[in-house]
Structures are given as C-alpha cells and as structure tokens.
Coordinates of C-alpha atoms in Angstrom, one line a residue:
Chain A
D1 CA -161.5 24.1 160.7
T2 CA -159.3 25.6 162.9
E3 CA -156.4 26.3 160.6
V4 CA -155.2 29.2 158.9
T5 CA -152.8 28.0 156.1
Q6 CA -149.7 30.3 154.4
T7 CA -148.0 29.9 151.8
P8 CA -145.1 29.5 150.9
K9 CA -143.3 28.5 153.6
H10 CA -140.4 30.7 153.1
L11 CA -139.9 32.7 150.0
V12 CA -136.2 34.4 148.8
M13 CA -136.5 37.9 146.8
G14 CA -134.4 40.3 145.1
M15 CA -134.6 43.6 145.7
T16 CA -136.2 44.3 142.2
N17 CA -138.7 41.6 142.2
K18 CA -142.4 41.4 142.9
K19 CA -144.4 38.4 144.9
S20 CA -147.4 37.5 147.1
L21 CA -147.9 36.1 150.4
K22 CA -150.8 34.5 150.9
C23 CA -153.3 33.9 153.6
E24 CA -156.9 31.5 153.8
Q25 CA -159.1 30.5 157.0
H26 CA -162.0 28.9 156.4
M27 CA -163.7 28.9 160.1
G28 CA -166.2 32.3 158.7
H29 CA -163.7 35.4 160.4
R30 CA -164.9 38.8 159.4
A31 CA -160.9 40.5 160.3
M32 CA -158.0 38.9 158.9
Y33 CA -153.9 40.6 159.8
W34 CA -151.0 40.3 159.1
Y35 CA -148.0 41.1 161.0
K36 CA -144.0 40.3 161.1
Q37 CA -142.1 39.4 163.2
K38 CA -138.0 39.8 163.3
A39 CA -136.1 37.5 165.0
K40 CA -136.3 37.0 168.5
K41 CA -139.1 39.8 169.0
P42 CA -142.9 39.7 169.0
P43 CA -145.6 40.1 166.0
E44 CA -145.7 44.4 165.6
L45 CA -149.1 44.6 163.2
M46 CA -149.8 45.6 159.6
F47 CA -152.4 45.9 158.4
V48 CA -156.3 45.2 159.5
Y49 CA -158.7 44.1 157.4
S50 CA -162.2 43.8 158.6
Y51 CA -164.7 42.4 156.1
E52 CA -163.3 42.8 153.7
K53 CA -162.1 46.5 154.2
L54 CA -158.8 48.1 155.4
S55 CA -159.9 49.1 158.6
I56 CA -156.0 49.6 160.2
N57 CA -152.7 50.2 158.2
E58 CA -149.8 50.6 161.3
S59 CA -147.3 53.0 158.7
V60 CA -146.3 50.4 156.4
P61 CA -144.9 51.6 153.7
S62 CA -146.0 51.7 150.2
R63 CA -143.6 48.0 149.2
F64 CA -146.1 46.2 151.4
S65 CA -149.5 46.4 149.9
P66 CA -152.6 44.1 151.0
E67 CA -155.1 43.3 149.3
C68 CA -158.7 41.5 150.4
P69 CA -160.3 39.2 147.5
N70 CA -162.9 37.8 149.7
S71 CA -163.3 37.0 153.1
S72 CA -161.3 34.0 153.5
L73 CA -158.8 34.5 151.5
L74 CA -156.1 37.7 152.4
N75 CA -152.8 38.7 150.2
L76 CA -149.7 40.8 150.8
H77 CA -147.5 42.4 147.3
L78 CA -144.3 43.0 148.4
H79 CA -141.6 44.9 145.7
A80 CA -139.4 46.3 145.4
L81 CA -138.3 45.4 149.8
Q82 CA -135.4 45.8 151.7
P83 CA -132.7 43.2 152.6
E84 CA -134.5 44.6 156.3
D85 CA -137.9 43.3 155.4
S86 CA -136.7 40.2 156.3
A87 CA -138.9 38.9 158.4
L88 CA -141.7 35.9 159.2
Y89 CA -145.0 37.3 157.8
L90 CA -148.1 36.3 159.7
C91 CA -150.9 35.3 158.8
A92 CA -154.4 36.3 161.4
S93 CA -157.9 35.7 161.8
S94 CA -160.2 36.5 165.0
Q95 CA -164.2 36.5 164.8
D96 CA -165.0 40.1 165.6
G97 CA -161.2 42.2 165.5
G98 CA -159.1 42.5 168.5
D99 CA -160.6 39.3 170.0
E100 CA -159.3 35.8 169.6
Q101 CA -156.9 35.7 167.0
Y102 CA -155.8 31.8 165.0
F103 CA -152.1 32.8 163.5
G104 CA -150.7 30.9 161.0
P105 CA -147.0 29.5 160.0
G106 CA -146.3 32.2 158.3
T107 CA -144.0 32.7 155.8
R108 CA -140.1 33.3 156.0
L109 CA -138.8 36.1 153.9
T110 CA -135.2 37.0 153.0
V111 CA -134.3 39.5 151.1
T112 CA -131.1 39.7 149.1
Chain B
G1 CA -138.8 30.8 188.9
E2 CA -140.3 34.5 188.1
S3 CA -139.3 36.1 185.0
V4 CA -140.5 39.1 183.7
G5 CA -141.9 38.8 180.0
L6 CA -140.3 42.4 178.8
H7 CA -136.5 41.8 177.6
L8 CA -137.6 37.8 176.2
P9 CA -135.3 37.5 179.2
T10 CA -135.4 32.9 179.7
L11 CA -136.8 30.5 182.1
S12 CA -135.2 27.5 183.0
V13 CA -137.6 24.7 184.6
Q14 CA -137.4 21.3 185.4
E15 CA -139.5 18.8 184.0
G16 CA -142.3 18.4 186.7
D17 CA -142.3 21.8 188.5
N18 CA -144.7 24.6 188.2
S19 CA -144.1 27.4 186.0
I20 CA -145.1 31.5 186.1
I21 CA -144.5 33.7 183.8
N22 CA -144.7 36.7 184.3
C23 CA -146.1 39.9 181.8
A24 CA -146.3 44.0 182.7
Y25 CA -149.2 45.5 180.5
S26 CA -148.8 49.0 178.7
N27 CA -152.4 50.4 178.8
S28 CA -154.9 50.7 182.0
A29 CA -157.2 50.9 179.0
S30 CA -156.6 47.7 178.1
D31 CA -159.7 44.9 178.9
Y32 CA -158.8 42.2 176.9
F33 CA -155.2 39.9 176.9
I34 CA -154.4 36.3 176.0
W35 CA -151.0 34.6 176.1
Y36 CA -149.8 32.8 173.4
K37 CA -147.2 30.0 173.2
Q38 CA -145.0 30.4 170.0
E39 CA -142.5 27.5 169.1
S40 CA -139.8 28.1 167.0
G41 CA -140.2 28.0 163.0
K42 CA -144.3 28.2 164.3
G43 CA -147.1 30.8 164.2
P44 CA -148.5 32.0 167.9
Q45 CA -150.2 29.3 169.0
F46 CA -153.2 30.1 171.4
I47 CA -153.3 29.4 175.5
I48 CA -155.5 31.2 177.5
D49 CA -157.1 34.6 177.5
I50 CA -159.0 36.5 180.2
R51 CA -161.1 40.0 179.9
S52 CA -160.3 42.7 182.2
N53 CA -164.0 41.8 184.5
M54 CA -162.4 39.2 185.4
D55 CA -158.9 38.3 188.1
K56 CA -158.4 34.5 187.0
R57 CA -159.1 32.5 184.6
Q58 CA -158.7 28.5 183.9
G59 CA -157.7 26.0 181.5
Q60 CA -156.3 22.9 181.1
R61 CA -152.9 23.0 183.4
V62 CA -152.4 26.4 182.6
T63 CA -154.0 29.3 184.4
V64 CA -154.2 33.7 184.1
L65 CA -154.1 36.1 186.1
L66 CA -154.9 39.9 185.9
N67 CA -154.0 42.5 188.1
K68 CA -155.6 45.5 187.2
T69 CA -153.6 47.6 189.1
V70 CA -150.1 47.2 188.7
K71 CA -151.1 46.4 185.3
H72 CA -150.0 42.8 185.7
L73 CA -150.3 39.5 183.9
S74 CA -149.3 35.9 184.4
L75 CA -149.5 32.8 183.3
Q76 CA -149.0 29.7 185.5
I77 CA -148.2 25.9 183.7
A78 CA -149.2 23.5 185.9
A79 CA -146.4 20.2 185.9
T80 CA -144.3 22.3 183.0
Q81 CA -143.9 19.4 180.6
P82 CA -140.7 19.4 178.3
G83 CA -143.7 20.0 175.0
D84 CA -143.5 23.0 176.5
S85 CA -140.7 25.0 175.5
A86 CA -141.4 27.6 174.1
V87 CA -141.2 31.0 173.4
Y88 CA -144.5 33.0 175.7
F89 CA -146.2 36.1 174.5
C90 CA -149.0 38.5 176.5
A91 CA -150.6 40.8 173.9
E92 CA -153.3 43.3 175.2
S93 CA -156.2 44.8 173.5
W94 CA -158.7 47.9 173.8
D95 CA -161.1 49.5 172.3
T96 CA -160.3 52.4 170.6
G97 CA -163.2 52.1 167.7
R98 CA -160.9 49.4 166.5
R99 CA -159.2 46.6 167.6
A100 CA -155.5 45.2 167.8
L101 CA -153.4 43.1 169.9
T102 CA -149.9 44.6 171.2
F103 CA -147.7 42.1 172.2
G104 CA -144.9 42.2 175.4
S105 CA -141.8 40.9 174.5
G106 CA -142.0 37.7 175.4
T107 CA -140.1 34.7 177.9
R108 CA -138.6 31.6 175.9
L109 CA -139.4 28.6 178.6
Q110 CA -137.1 26.2 179.1
V111 CA -138.1 22.8 180.0
Q112 CA -135.0 20.9 181.8
P113 CA -135.6 17.1 181.4

C-alpha cells in the first residue's frame, strides 16, 4: 500500500466553525507533514511530525492545530479560520523525514 | 524548448518531442532534490529524485540533471505524451538537524497532440 488518503475531499466552513481534516497512511512511515497550497503556487510546509512528535511548526497561526494520534494518522483541527485560509491542504508522509515524500490528494477548503 | 521554473511559466511542446524543465535552487547546502508532477485537482506525484553526490539519474522516460556549481536542476522527459501535461515542481532539502522540502515555484507543461 503506497497510498496516503485524506478526508474530506472538499470542505466548506464558516469563520466560526470548528472542523478537522484527516490523513492516513499504512506504509509504516514515521514522518508526516501538512502543507498548504494556494492556486498556482507551490506547496508550503506547515507542520512536520516525526515519530508522532511535532518537530516543525512553520509559524502557523494557532487557528490551525495539528494532532498525530498514532503513527498512521494525522489530523489538522481548524477553528475560527479566515477567508484567506481557503486553499488545498495536502498531507504527506516519508520513511525518514525529508526523503521521498508521498502526498495525498488533498482537501480543498473554502472558508466563507 | 526550455523554461525556468521560478515564475510558473508555461512550456508548450508537441507530442513526441522531448521536454526540458529547469529549476534554480536556492541553498548551496541542499543535498537532496526531487521532482513532482501535479495534475489539476490532485496531490503532487513523485517522479524522480537525486542526491548531491550524483549529477545525473535516469528513470523511465525521465532524466534529472544536477549542476551544483550553478545550483541548477533540470528534468528531461523523453517522447512527451499528452498525459504528461501537468505542473512540475522541483524541491530541495538539506540537513540542519531537521529535514523538510522547500518547493520551487513550478512550471506548467502543455503537450499539444
């Protein structure tokens, strides 16, 4: 299984809502990542988890809260988002952080 | 034709031609480089990678060339097909006690039938 899955595929939320994005991989990878991608731009790193511990937070606003419940799962909890947070949110995993990363299909988030 | 992957330019080629996509990377300490293909509405898909102790690596129909002297990376696609149409990103990483990929701005490849 070389797949990273993400749910939901699409999400529309209001600025007062609380929602969560989910990511799962069963490749035995111990590093997992959240990226944000705006239209026609490259992915931008948000968070890195290594062995279920947060190792990198790229100065992401606290309205984004990551969680890694176990080595296969990665969540991104969203609260009080702004319209400018609308983007494609990508999850990725790798065997040893920084080497080949496998990406999921992303969640297309729209904040209204 | 060639294109520099810094401003999301578009490279248009005829089906069957060879494509060359270029990327100028930023950090002379980078020791790992990777090319991704991203189709509309999908996540980036691994194409090929190379470490800094190599200057060339070949895959199926693709070749990556690394020139560390001028900090330049290129992706060559042989016999380009319509299914190759996508945005291509290069990415680099370096070891500072933590590892993360930094992406270039991407190049859109359009293959004309």
